[in-house]
């Protein structure tokens, strides 16, 4: 008589057929213990996983308790065999335990000996994949990848030999459609055993599989040693491991277990989403169509449910109609017939691939683009899980969900992107202070999440540009956002404390006034006055030693924005005003000295000059505006400084009406006179043309002088000047270019319409040839 052994059921994770057949086995065997592949320190999470208040998909998240952060997730859907095993145990009052390596060991195995992350090549979705491991490998220096010809994986080869277009179709046709008793168990076990014969056990990933299997055998033996008979135990594991968990091989010893590398770890539950489960998100162990496989699972449960092909294609038509494309019931019926006919050729039921082809042929009328989005919604879905309040295992998660509720943002925790417009001003139509400043508090909360790199909300450009009281956000929940929140617990126990600590870290490393001023602005947007003061002190210290014009200009502009926020964001901006005055003074005094630079540096300086000029216009009562104008005039008149900057300074003075038409004509005549090199002349005009073009277009003398200047250039000088001139006119609008042609027509004394007609006429062959030669000319090499 054979020695009794545990019932080992090999599964493919996220397989509806595996989940259904597993429940059939459990009903027949009625075990006293079910051991499930998964970190064994997650047992305390089981009651929350199977709680009626938990809406799947959800995931177990393991993370390190210190830096560098490592994480991994173990997702569960309603059709996961592991979840159905846990659910059956709860329903039948049977004990369930996880039996895989502790999370501390899994996380420890992610590190090399030097502490950097191990980065493995992407693996195909297979029975061996327990979870997609998210590795934070920013500090790992990897050699450049060697590009080799792409070779088919073993799974691609299996699909090709079976005559299937891809592995997912092969799996669905040969495993997901099995219905007979023990059919799935025997097929998956044989399949897993065959895969092991093709496995290269010399790789790191395979070595880790052997370690895991030894540990799982240890857990099985511990259960038997605890008094259970082997036949009273059901083991749920990946099909690849099924034949390796029997008593033929020894379990892991205490000495071997003690040698495993570890990282201190913590575990929590988190909501997950169908998109993240799908292979489209890059999750290696997922399936490509979670919503479709949930349909498959529901079909297993309910014999009276509509046939899967009918349900699927009807759902596609519903999505098409919602987007404005009408398809009839008759087309659905024909689509079902087509899918069944194609499947019959393979002696099977329709697979997802058959249904997709039928949808394209009948509902898309041969055009895949017609049904692509509708298919995506029906196959992948937009479902996102949720957990009961208080289930989250970290204080920062609890704080996040409390804030979502307090700020009435729960409705935005969805997989579908939604926009939110905020008015930060006080709402005087409500009774409580909390309601009066609801949008302001929402803004602070969303900015705090942005500082923590939590990808939940992205700020959009508002229609009312320049306003300080209006904001627009796009909110969309993803599992990555939850992971980022959990990782932030290393910075603080709440969102606010974590942000404050991150600001403190940034300021301790801060080396420029631009960086410190950015922190001030962010702290203001986050509504954190203590961090504003700390950043102000850092900026004050750095400002006394800074001579970098671009950094000073950026810091001054950022500080000006923060002061403008004062009334709207409910904080006292008075302590920042003396610092703004100091930064502006230092920036203005460094302008002329910094303008002796090359073209690359000059382009960066243009942005800085513009920023300081905006501050000068906004805070005339606070800063020394006459000094700024004086420095602009020095730069505008200088011949020894960068001509682009001199031209830009001249344009600013023209905007301020500080240069008359006669003065501008004289300056243009001087700058664009014959004999002036192309670098200086055309470069100066490029700077002049970057501001207030209307003011330039109305000054005929300027264009007359430019015309004379271009006419005086030799062929070689013209080529060099063309570099600057093409940059100058490259972003002029059609209307502005039309105004230039009118000016030139008037200067040349010809009919304006004739000039426009000549310039807009089609090129002749000779002109096209010249243009082709010009297109290949390396202007930047001049």
XYZ file of C-alpha atoms in Angstrom:
782
model
C 0.000 0.000 0.000
C 1.505 3.378 -1.004
C 2.558 5.791 1.751
C -0.036 8.561 2.207
C 1.099 11.994 1.024
C -0.473 15.444 1.102
C -2.757 16.399 -1.764
C -0.540 18.725 -3.843
C -2.552 20.839 -6.269
C -0.475 22.691 -8.896
C -2.037 25.885 -10.202
C -1.430 28.759 -12.498
C -1.858 31.912 -10.474
C -4.919 33.888 -11.593
C -6.460 30.858 -13.306
C -10.276 30.542 -13.034
C -10.158 26.839 -13.943
C -7.541 26.184 -11.257
C -9.709 28.001 -8.691
C -12.814 25.982 -9.631
C -11.100 22.583 -9.713
C -9.332 23.362 -6.444
C -12.660 23.973 -4.737
C -13.946 20.673 -6.141
C -10.929 18.890 -4.652
C -11.397 20.601 -1.280
C -15.047 19.564 -1.211
C -14.065 15.928 -1.850
C -11.044 15.721 0.480
C -12.362 17.895 3.346
C -8.836 18.589 4.660
C -7.976 19.828 8.149
C -5.217 22.153 6.876
C -4.615 23.985 3.591
C -1.077 25.218 2.930
C -0.836 27.942 0.285
C 2.152 29.350 -1.568
C 2.788 32.770 -0.065
C 5.029 34.339 2.581
C 4.307 32.510 5.830
C 4.481 35.686 7.928
C 1.342 36.935 6.114
C -0.942 34.532 8.039
C -2.256 37.356 10.214
C -3.618 39.063 7.087
C -5.828 36.125 6.100
C -8.917 37.253 8.101
C -8.790 40.626 6.325
C -8.281 39.018 2.901
C -11.448 36.928 3.211
C -13.459 39.587 5.034
C -16.793 40.428 3.360
C -15.715 44.075 3.525
C -12.716 43.409 1.277
C -13.438 43.977 -2.390
C -11.002 42.261 -4.721
C -8.565 42.673 -6.407
C -6.273 43.324 -3.456
C -2.621 42.519 -2.805
C -0.268 41.661 0.016
C 2.546 44.217 0.022
C 5.854 43.466 1.729
C 8.397 46.235 2.206
C 11.677 46.792 3.999
C 11.654 48.683 7.286
C 14.695 50.746 6.318
C 16.421 52.160 3.259
C 17.115 51.248 0.526
C 13.476 50.377 0.035
C 12.613 47.026 -1.503
C 9.026 45.878 -2.063
C 7.096 43.003 -3.559
C 3.400 42.430 -4.057
C 1.297 39.269 -4.055
C -1.997 40.146 -5.819
C -5.261 38.265 -5.461
C -8.392 38.341 -7.598
C -11.690 36.556 -7.006
C -10.590 33.904 -9.512
C -7.166 33.353 -7.880
C -6.842 29.730 -6.697
C -5.117 30.992 -3.540
C -8.014 33.293 -2.700
C -10.597 30.585 -3.335
C -8.635 28.237 -1.060
C -8.688 30.850 1.716
C -12.367 31.509 1.101
C -13.225 27.779 1.237
C -11.324 27.430 4.518
C -13.258 30.318 6.057
C -16.588 28.886 4.889
C -15.741 25.413 6.247
C -13.878 26.493 9.406
C -10.647 24.862 8.245
C -7.226 26.222 9.108
C -5.287 27.905 6.264
C -1.648 28.945 6.332
C 0.893 30.368 3.918
C 4.018 28.228 3.481
C 6.544 30.114 1.342
C 9.682 31.942 2.496
C 9.109 34.810 4.950
C 8.933 38.254 3.389
C 12.184 39.198 5.175
C 14.007 36.516 3.156
C 12.308 37.408 -0.137
C 13.363 41.038 0.348
C 16.844 40.000 1.446
C 17.293 37.938 -1.704
C 16.731 41.092 -3.755
C 20.038 42.531 -2.519
C 23.507 41.745 -3.749
C 26.317 41.413 -1.248
C 27.005 45.158 -1.639
C 23.389 46.053 -0.822
C 22.379 47.031 -4.364
C 19.312 45.544 -5.971
C 19.418 42.374 -7.992
C 17.907 43.076 -11.408
C 16.798 39.930 -13.202
C 15.755 39.792 -16.870
C 12.008 40.056 -17.374
C 10.442 36.592 -17.154
C 7.377 35.490 -19.103
C 4.103 34.932 -17.316
C 4.298 31.353 -16.035
C 3.228 29.025 -13.268
C 6.425 29.739 -11.353
C 5.850 33.468 -10.988
C 4.615 34.255 -7.482
C 4.469 38.001 -7.841
C 5.883 40.837 -9.827
C 8.819 42.090 -7.744
C 9.146 45.872 -7.811
C 12.813 46.612 -7.338
C 14.143 50.044 -6.448
C 17.462 49.790 -8.250
C 18.354 53.462 -8.531
C 21.680 52.845 -6.788
C 22.612 49.789 -8.869
C 25.158 50.419 -11.607
C 24.331 48.019 -14.404
C 26.577 47.502 -17.442
C 25.141 48.430 -20.835
C 22.857 45.659 -22.067
C 24.171 43.368 -24.774
C 21.683 43.406 -27.627
C 21.142 39.875 -28.865
C 18.687 38.522 -31.430
C 15.366 37.869 -29.755
C 14.808 34.172 -29.172
C 11.497 32.476 -28.557
C 10.885 31.550 -24.932
C 9.925 28.010 -24.042
C 6.326 29.213 -23.756
C 6.373 30.667 -27.270
C 7.772 27.373 -28.550
C 5.014 25.410 -26.805
C 2.359 27.636 -28.395
C 3.910 27.310 -31.839
C 4.134 23.518 -31.612
C 0.482 23.421 -30.539
C -0.505 25.509 -33.561
C -1.649 28.462 -31.422
C -0.903 32.143 -32.151
C 0.381 32.790 -28.609
C 0.942 31.117 -25.262
C -2.104 32.657 -23.574
C -4.401 31.109 -26.207
C -2.633 27.768 -25.802
C -3.133 27.831 -22.040
C -6.781 28.840 -22.246
C -7.679 26.194 -24.833
C -5.818 23.330 -23.138
C -6.280 24.118 -19.433
C -8.970 26.718 -18.739
C -11.600 24.666 -20.578
C -11.018 21.424 -18.636
C -14.072 20.264 -16.661
C -13.617 16.593 -15.700
C -12.726 15.509 -12.142
C -8.969 15.798 -11.538
C -8.488 16.784 -15.194
C -6.874 20.095 -14.314
C -4.880 18.636 -11.397
C -3.305 15.900 -13.536
C -2.739 18.115 -16.581
C -1.122 20.930 -14.581
C 1.057 18.484 -12.633
C 2.294 16.812 -15.823
C 2.853 20.182 -17.464
C 4.853 21.462 -14.492
C 6.988 18.315 -14.435
C 7.722 18.702 -18.145
C 8.732 22.352 -17.641
C 11.232 21.276 -14.979
C 13.004 19.054 -17.500
C 13.657 22.145 -19.635
C 14.687 24.421 -16.735
C 18.262 25.695 -16.442
C 18.850 25.338 -12.705
C 22.166 27.175 -12.877
C 20.513 30.602 -12.970
C 19.939 32.729 -9.882
C 16.177 32.675 -10.367
C 16.132 28.877 -10.551
C 18.369 28.606 -7.510
C 15.894 30.749 -5.579
C 13.107 28.408 -6.696
C 15.016 25.463 -5.219
C 15.433 27.363 -1.941
C 11.714 28.139 -1.867
C 10.795 24.524 -2.547
C 13.050 23.288 0.254
C 11.383 25.720 2.633
C 7.871 24.707 1.527
C 8.781 21.045 2.137
C 9.898 22.116 5.607
C 6.493 23.713 6.279
C 4.704 20.570 5.074
C 6.808 18.388 7.353
C 6.183 20.732 10.291
C 2.431 20.331 9.754
C 2.740 16.530 9.726
C 4.994 16.615 12.783
C 2.299 18.681 14.496
C -0.048 15.700 14.446
C -1.843 15.897 11.109
C -1.936 12.976 8.748
C -0.476 13.707 5.294
C -3.796 12.968 3.588
C -5.459 15.616 5.789
C -3.365 18.345 4.160
C -3.957 20.082 0.831
C -1.031 22.023 -0.640
C -1.720 24.807 -3.168
C 1.351 25.816 -5.169
C 2.481 26.815 -8.641
C 2.357 23.897 -11.075
C 6.120 24.175 -11.598
C 6.697 23.309 -7.923
C 4.077 20.578 -7.572
C 6.319 17.558 -8.216
C 9.131 19.010 -6.065
C 7.194 19.181 -2.785
C 6.854 15.472 -2.111
C 8.722 13.527 0.594
C 11.283 12.243 -1.915
C 13.453 15.348 -1.385
C 14.682 16.623 1.997
C 13.227 19.760 3.608
C 15.319 22.799 4.525
C 17.280 22.366 7.754
C 17.511 24.890 10.587
C 21.142 25.568 9.681
C 20.259 26.233 6.033
C 17.385 28.508 7.017
C 19.638 30.503 9.357
C 22.069 31.218 6.510
C 19.486 32.947 4.296
C 19.996 36.681 3.816
C 17.265 38.827 5.397
C 15.999 42.400 5.512
C 13.713 43.594 8.286
C 10.287 43.660 6.685
C 6.692 44.672 7.235
C 3.473 43.522 5.584
C 0.272 45.268 4.691
C -2.748 44.847 2.466
C -3.479 47.263 -0.344
C -6.145 47.709 -3.028
C -5.130 46.497 -6.457
C -6.593 46.983 -9.934
C -7.437 44.932 -12.992
C -5.131 47.068 -15.103
C -2.211 46.360 -12.787
C -3.053 42.659 -12.904
C -2.986 42.701 -16.689
C 0.139 41.929 -18.651
C -0.285 45.338 -20.331
C 0.966 46.959 -17.127
C 4.145 44.877 -17.209
C 3.111 42.554 -14.380
C 4.896 39.323 -15.276
C 2.656 36.837 -13.447
C -0.601 38.454 -14.454
C -2.971 37.457 -17.196
C -3.663 39.652 -20.164
C -7.417 40.069 -19.589
C -8.530 40.147 -15.914
C -12.108 41.277 -16.585
C -12.534 38.544 -19.191
C -11.243 35.863 -16.818
C -13.600 37.101 -14.137
C -16.376 36.425 -16.680
C -14.913 32.924 -17.089
C -14.936 32.454 -13.304
C -18.535 33.618 -13.022
C -19.422 31.111 -15.737
C -17.890 28.313 -13.642
C -19.981 29.359 -10.638
C -23.326 29.798 -12.393
C -24.419 27.127 -14.826
C -27.469 29.224 -15.732
C -25.402 32.284 -16.684
C -25.362 33.394 -20.348
C -22.788 31.578 -22.474
C -19.396 33.282 -22.336
C -19.213 34.219 -26.077
C -22.643 35.875 -25.894
C -21.820 37.722 -22.693
C -18.451 38.902 -24.011
C -19.632 40.190 -27.388
C -22.727 41.777 -25.830
C -20.444 43.667 -23.452
C -18.322 44.861 -26.387
C -21.445 46.125 -28.179
C -22.555 47.923 -25.021
C -19.194 49.736 -24.909
C -19.431 50.555 -28.617
C -22.893 52.032 -28.194
C -21.680 54.102 -25.225
C -19.025 55.609 -27.507
C -21.540 56.350 -30.278
C -21.090 53.325 -32.554
C -24.275 51.299 -33.029
C -24.173 47.568 -33.591
C -27.223 45.293 -33.726
C -28.172 42.131 -31.854
C -27.962 40.257 -35.140
C -24.284 41.171 -35.433
C -23.706 39.795 -31.919
C -25.401 36.519 -32.880
C -23.285 36.228 -36.035
C -20.159 37.046 -34.001
C -20.933 34.233 -31.551
C -21.455 31.806 -34.445
C -18.163 32.843 -36.031
C -16.232 32.440 -32.761
C -17.763 29.005 -32.175
C -16.984 27.932 -35.737
C -13.327 28.959 -35.395
C -13.077 27.158 -32.033
C -14.726 24.036 -33.471
C -11.836 23.757 -35.922
C -9.614 23.296 -32.852
C -12.136 20.958 -31.186
C -12.638 23.391 -28.292
C -14.813 26.146 -26.940
C -14.102 29.733 -28.095
C -11.038 31.341 -26.537
C -10.479 35.032 -26.029
C -8.496 35.131 -29.275
C -11.474 33.638 -31.151
C -13.798 36.204 -29.585
C -11.427 39.052 -30.469
C -11.258 37.929 -34.093
C -15.060 37.644 -34.221
C -15.429 41.132 -32.717
C -13.098 42.649 -35.311
C -14.779 40.842 -38.203
C -18.434 41.409 -37.266
C -18.533 44.359 -34.863
C -15.542 46.230 -36.276
C -16.451 45.266 -39.842
C -12.854 44.277 -40.447
C -11.270 47.358 -38.879
C -9.506 46.599 -35.532
C -9.379 50.291 -34.611
C -13.191 50.438 -34.400
C -13.371 47.933 -31.545
C -9.917 48.315 -29.980
C -10.942 50.561 -27.070
C -14.173 48.668 -26.397
C -12.320 45.357 -26.354
C -9.784 46.785 -23.951
C -12.495 47.858 -21.520
C -14.209 44.465 -21.647
C -10.995 42.414 -21.472
C -8.985 44.377 -18.906
C -11.691 46.319 -17.119
C -11.416 49.218 -14.710
C -12.136 47.439 -11.419
C -10.160 48.529 -8.385
C -10.236 46.826 -5.005
C -10.919 48.259 -1.576
C -10.413 47.327 2.059
C -12.364 47.954 5.230
C -11.300 51.008 7.198
C -8.532 50.229 9.639
C -7.216 47.243 7.703
C -4.131 49.081 6.454
C -1.139 48.098 8.528
C 0.848 51.360 8.400
C 0.004 54.604 10.113
C 0.664 56.610 6.975
C -1.894 54.551 5.027
C -4.452 55.162 7.757
C -3.652 58.880 7.664
C -4.009 58.955 3.878
C -7.463 57.362 3.964
C -8.584 59.634 6.807
C -7.568 62.643 4.762
C -9.372 61.313 1.688
C -12.574 61.111 3.713
C -12.096 64.443 5.504
C -11.482 66.228 2.212
C -14.340 64.443 0.431
C -11.997 62.859 -2.117
C -13.078 59.224 -1.688
C -14.959 59.322 -4.981
C -11.700 60.064 -6.826
C -10.026 56.868 -5.618
C -10.904 55.119 -8.855
C -9.049 53.591 -11.779
C -10.700 56.053 -14.183
C -9.038 59.451 -14.525
C -11.157 62.367 -13.303
C -10.440 66.088 -13.211
C -10.935 68.341 -10.202
C -10.997 72.161 -10.303
C -10.148 73.978 -7.077
C -10.900 77.536 -5.958
C -8.529 78.286 -3.068
C -10.383 81.392 -1.943
C -12.591 81.347 1.123
C -16.117 80.122 0.434
C -18.276 82.576 2.360
C -21.520 80.732 1.594
C -20.863 77.913 4.077
C -21.022 77.885 7.854
C -17.862 76.106 9.052
C -14.224 77.051 8.611
C -13.480 73.501 7.416
C -16.000 73.846 4.586
C -14.940 77.422 3.792
C -11.385 76.332 3.022
C -12.095 72.833 1.708
C -10.460 73.420 -1.687
C -7.422 75.038 -0.055
C -6.955 71.998 2.187
C -7.439 69.708 -0.799
C -4.741 71.608 -2.656
C -2.306 71.299 0.255
C -2.985 67.564 0.507
C -2.463 66.941 -3.218
C 0.745 68.984 -3.234
C 2.010 66.935 -0.281
C 1.397 63.737 -2.194
C 3.301 65.187 -5.148
C 6.299 65.919 -2.911
C 6.253 62.271 -1.784
C 6.091 61.115 -5.439
C 2.712 59.490 -4.872
C 1.266 59.193 -8.355
C -2.353 59.895 -7.452
C -2.845 63.437 -8.733
C -1.209 65.461 -11.505
C -1.536 69.227 -11.604
C -2.885 70.631 -14.860
C -2.556 74.052 -16.446
C -5.468 76.290 -15.441
C -7.431 78.337 -17.915
C -6.961 81.529 -15.881
C -3.203 81.796 -16.313
C -1.439 83.844 -13.671
C -4.124 83.367 -11.035
C -3.020 82.234 -7.581
C -6.440 81.027 -6.419
C -7.262 78.496 -9.173
C -5.868 75.000 -9.608
C -6.822 72.042 -11.749
C -5.870 68.426 -11.052
C -6.264 65.049 -12.734
C -6.796 62.253 -10.206
C -6.432 58.540 -10.903
C -5.750 55.773 -8.437
C -3.125 53.090 -9.121
C -1.582 50.377 -6.931
C 1.763 52.125 -7.442
C 0.358 55.078 -5.528
C -0.370 52.867 -2.529
C 3.117 51.384 -2.691
C 4.611 54.889 -2.724
C 2.549 55.800 0.347
C 3.765 52.733 2.213
C 7.376 53.462 1.267
C 6.953 56.994 2.623
C 6.399 55.596 6.128
C 10.200 55.544 6.377
C 10.032 59.358 6.326
C 7.201 59.843 8.822
C 4.137 58.309 10.449
C 1.714 60.654 8.656
C 1.644 62.386 5.271
C 2.483 65.738 6.872
C 5.379 64.381 8.935
C 6.798 62.533 5.934
C 6.691 65.677 3.787
C 8.285 67.753 6.551
C 11.111 65.240 6.879
C 11.657 65.166 3.111
C 11.848 68.976 3.042
C 14.389 68.829 5.886
C 16.477 66.298 3.942
C 16.385 68.466 0.808
C 17.429 71.577 2.696
C 20.315 69.792 4.404
C 21.689 68.844 0.976
C 20.736 72.156 -0.642
C 23.641 73.905 -2.391
C 21.973 76.692 -4.393
C 19.483 79.478 -3.827
C 17.341 78.105 -6.664
C 16.892 74.775 -4.853
C 16.099 76.458 -1.528
C 13.544 78.809 -3.106
C 11.856 75.848 -4.779
C 11.437 74.209 -1.364
C 9.883 77.437 -0.044
C 7.335 77.397 -2.861
C 6.558 73.711 -2.383
C 6.211 74.148 1.383
C 3.847 77.059 0.786
C 1.726 74.964 -1.585
C 1.713 72.187 1.011
C 0.557 74.589 3.732
C 3.548 73.843 5.996
C 4.672 77.028 7.742
C 7.467 75.398 9.780
C 9.083 74.080 6.606
C 8.725 77.523 4.982
C 10.669 79.088 7.845
C 13.371 76.412 7.721
C 13.737 76.915 3.977
C 13.807 80.702 4.425
C 16.730 80.388 6.804
C 18.571 78.126 4.371
C 17.934 80.522 1.489
C 19.112 83.471 3.580
C 22.390 81.665 4.300
C 22.986 80.672 0.682
C 22.037 84.065 -0.757
C 24.976 85.824 0.866
C 27.455 83.619 -1.030
C 25.695 83.242 -4.379
C 26.826 84.996 -7.564
C 25.081 82.760 -10.110
C 22.716 85.089 -11.986
C 20.436 82.335 -13.297
C 20.067 80.767 -9.834
C 19.464 84.167 -8.198
C 16.853 85.070 -10.790
C 15.058 81.736 -10.368
C 15.108 82.062 -6.572
C 13.784 85.623 -6.738
C 10.961 84.623 -9.045
C 9.982 81.605 -6.894
C 9.976 83.799 -3.803
C 7.826 86.355 -5.589
C 5.275 83.637 -6.385
C 5.191 82.558 -2.746
C 4.569 86.109 -1.544
C 1.709 86.406 -4.032
C 0.222 83.238 -2.516
C 0.158 84.844 0.947
C -3.471 85.899 1.265
C -4.890 82.965 -0.690
C -2.916 80.272 1.138
C -3.449 81.801 4.563
C 0.139 82.397 5.680
C 2.174 85.464 6.677
C 4.514 86.401 3.828
C 6.083 89.373 5.645
C 9.283 87.510 6.705
C 9.983 86.688 3.060
C 9.845 90.258 1.734
C 13.283 91.413 2.985
C 14.763 88.264 1.458
C 13.072 89.021 -1.869
C 14.581 92.500 -1.802
C 18.039 91.074 -1.082
C 17.867 88.429 -3.806
C 16.591 90.927 -6.374
C 19.410 93.338 -5.547
C 22.073 90.641 -5.917
C 20.528 89.389 -9.146
C 20.327 92.858 -10.694
C 23.937 93.677 -9.776
C 25.205 90.398 -11.268
C 23.408 90.877 -14.606
C 26.052 92.751 -16.574
C 28.935 90.616 -15.310
C 27.133 87.386 -16.204
C 26.296 88.631 -19.732
C 29.856 88.020 -20.920
C 29.098 84.443 -21.949
C 28.614 82.078 -24.873
C 25.343 81.404 -26.710
C 24.351 78.339 -24.615
C 24.684 80.268 -21.357
C 22.940 83.297 -22.889
C 19.833 81.241 -23.680
C 19.584 80.239 -20.017
C 20.129 83.846 -18.958
C 17.221 85.036 -21.112
C 14.848 83.080 -18.846
C 16.503 84.612 -15.780
C 16.249 88.157 -17.139
C 12.572 87.586 -17.869
C 11.999 86.296 -14.316
C 13.690 89.282 -12.687
C 11.796 91.657 -14.952
C 8.479 90.094 -13.858
C 9.443 90.562 -10.208
C 10.390 94.184 -10.923
C 6.958 94.798 -12.458
C 5.039 92.999 -9.674
C 6.879 94.451 -6.652
C 7.770 98.019 -7.614
C 7.155 99.209 -4.061
C 9.407 96.572 -2.557
C 12.460 96.297 -4.811
C 14.862 98.800 -6.394
C 13.308 99.103 -9.871
C 15.481 102.080 -10.981
C 18.566 99.920 -10.356
C 17.112 97.159 -12.543
C 16.373 99.606 -15.365
C 19.869 101.035 -15.077
C 21.431 97.564 -15.415
C 19.200 96.766 -18.401
C 20.350 99.981 -20.095
C 24.007 99.091 -19.491
C 23.447 95.685 -21.048
C 21.460 97.094 -23.977
C 24.195 99.600 -24.875
C 27.165 97.250 -24.390
C 29.121 96.100 -27.441
C 31.428 93.690 -25.581
C 28.700 91.491 -24.062
C 26.648 88.706 -25.611
C 24.645 90.322 -28.460
C 21.603 88.083 -27.868
C 21.313 89.411 -24.308
C 21.916 93.007 -25.418
C 19.087 92.675 -27.926
C 16.798 91.117 -25.307
C 17.531 93.922 -22.850
C 16.743 96.444 -25.575
C 13.407 94.675 -26.205
C 12.510 94.968 -22.496
C 13.271 98.682 -22.544
C 11.104 99.082 -25.671
C 8.251 97.351 -23.819
C 8.610 99.805 -20.956
C 8.546 102.766 -23.407
C 12.015 103.747 -22.223
C 13.368 103.856 -25.784
C 11.849 106.242 -28.297
C 11.422 105.497 -31.991
C 14.395 107.682 -32.854
C 16.607 106.033 -30.236
C 15.575 102.580 -31.443
C 16.286 103.574 -35.052
C 19.758 104.779 -34.094
C 20.458 101.580 -32.140
C 19.227 99.407 -35.006
C 21.342 101.417 -37.437
C 24.382 100.946 -35.226
C 23.856 97.253 -34.621
C 22.904 96.341 -38.193
C 25.227 98.618 -40.142
C 27.453 97.260 -42.936
C 30.694 95.906 -41.529
C 29.122 94.489 -38.365
C 29.751 90.746 -38.283
C 26.821 88.371 -38.646
C 27.330 87.007 -35.121
C 26.852 90.444 -33.597
C 24.253 91.935 -35.914
C 21.872 89.036 -36.486
C 22.475 87.737 -32.936
C 21.386 91.091 -31.494
C 18.273 91.126 -33.680
C 17.412 87.585 -32.500
C 17.355 88.853 -28.925
C 15.322 91.928 -29.875
C 12.718 89.817 -31.700
C 11.940 87.657 -28.656
C 9.795 90.307 -26.947
C 6.718 92.413 -27.801
C 6.684 91.796 -31.516
C 3.759 94.117 -32.030
C 5.920 97.016 -30.898
C 8.625 95.955 -33.356
C 6.260 95.369 -36.273
C 4.907 98.908 -35.987
C 8.396 100.475 -36.254
C 9.079 100.733 -39.992
C 12.562 102.177 -39.464
C 13.680 98.948 -37.815
C 12.711 96.812 -40.822
C 14.239 99.301 -43.252
C 17.531 99.066 -41.407
C 17.346 95.260 -41.305
C 16.674 95.203 -45.068
C 19.727 97.379 -45.730
C 21.844 95.231 -43.430
C 20.922 91.946 -45.134
C 21.507 93.487 -48.568
C 25.022 94.568 -47.533
C 26.149 91.035 -46.524
C 28.414 88.918 -48.700
C 27.338 85.367 -49.533
C 29.416 83.894 -46.709
C 28.243 86.547 -44.233
C 24.647 85.907 -45.254
C 24.989 82.178 -44.558
C 26.249 82.951 -41.070
C 23.561 85.566 -40.429
C 20.948 83.075 -41.606
C 21.589 80.946 -38.503
C 20.398 83.761 -36.253
C 17.693 85.105 -38.566
C 15.996 81.721 -39.020
C 15.900 81.337 -35.232
C 14.505 84.849 -34.909
C 11.623 84.337 -37.324
C 11.092 80.610 -36.757
C 8.293 80.989 -34.197
C 6.630 84.094 -35.670
C 2.930 83.501 -36.279
C 1.508 83.666 -39.846
C -0.138 86.995 -39.018
C 3.172 88.418 -37.786
C 4.968 87.194 -40.886
C 2.271 88.839 -43.022
C 2.911 92.133 -41.205
C 6.613 91.814 -42.033
C 5.826 91.360 -45.731
C 3.656 94.469 -45.624
C 6.530 96.440 -44.088
C 8.939 95.152 -46.725
C 6.466 95.957 -49.503
C 6.248 99.521 -48.253
C 10.057 99.794 -47.977
C 10.565 98.420 -51.485
C 7.819 100.642 -52.894
C 5.818 97.793 -54.401
C 2.205 96.684 -54.147
C 1.614 94.894 -50.819
C -0.579 92.246 -52.411
C 2.125 91.596 -55.007
C 4.726 91.036 -52.276
C 2.428 88.628 -50.464
C 1.699 86.803 -53.719
C 5.388 86.430 -54.547
C 6.298 85.163 -51.074
C 3.410 82.667 -50.967
C 3.806 81.405 -54.551
C 4.896 77.829 -55.216
C 8.621 77.317 -55.713
C 9.980 76.634 -59.189
C 12.350 73.736 -59.856
C 15.481 75.825 -59.415
C 14.244 77.241 -56.110
C 13.294 73.765 -54.894
C 16.785 72.556 -55.722
C 18.318 75.423 -53.778
C 15.990 74.716 -50.855
C 16.992 71.041 -50.858
C 20.645 72.065 -50.741
C 19.856 74.457 -47.899
C 17.961 71.782 -45.973
C 21.056 69.626 -45.840
C 23.306 72.512 -44.813
C 24.803 72.313 -41.302
C 23.938 75.790 -40.037
C 24.976 75.058 -36.491
C 28.446 74.183 -37.704
C 28.996 77.728 -38.871
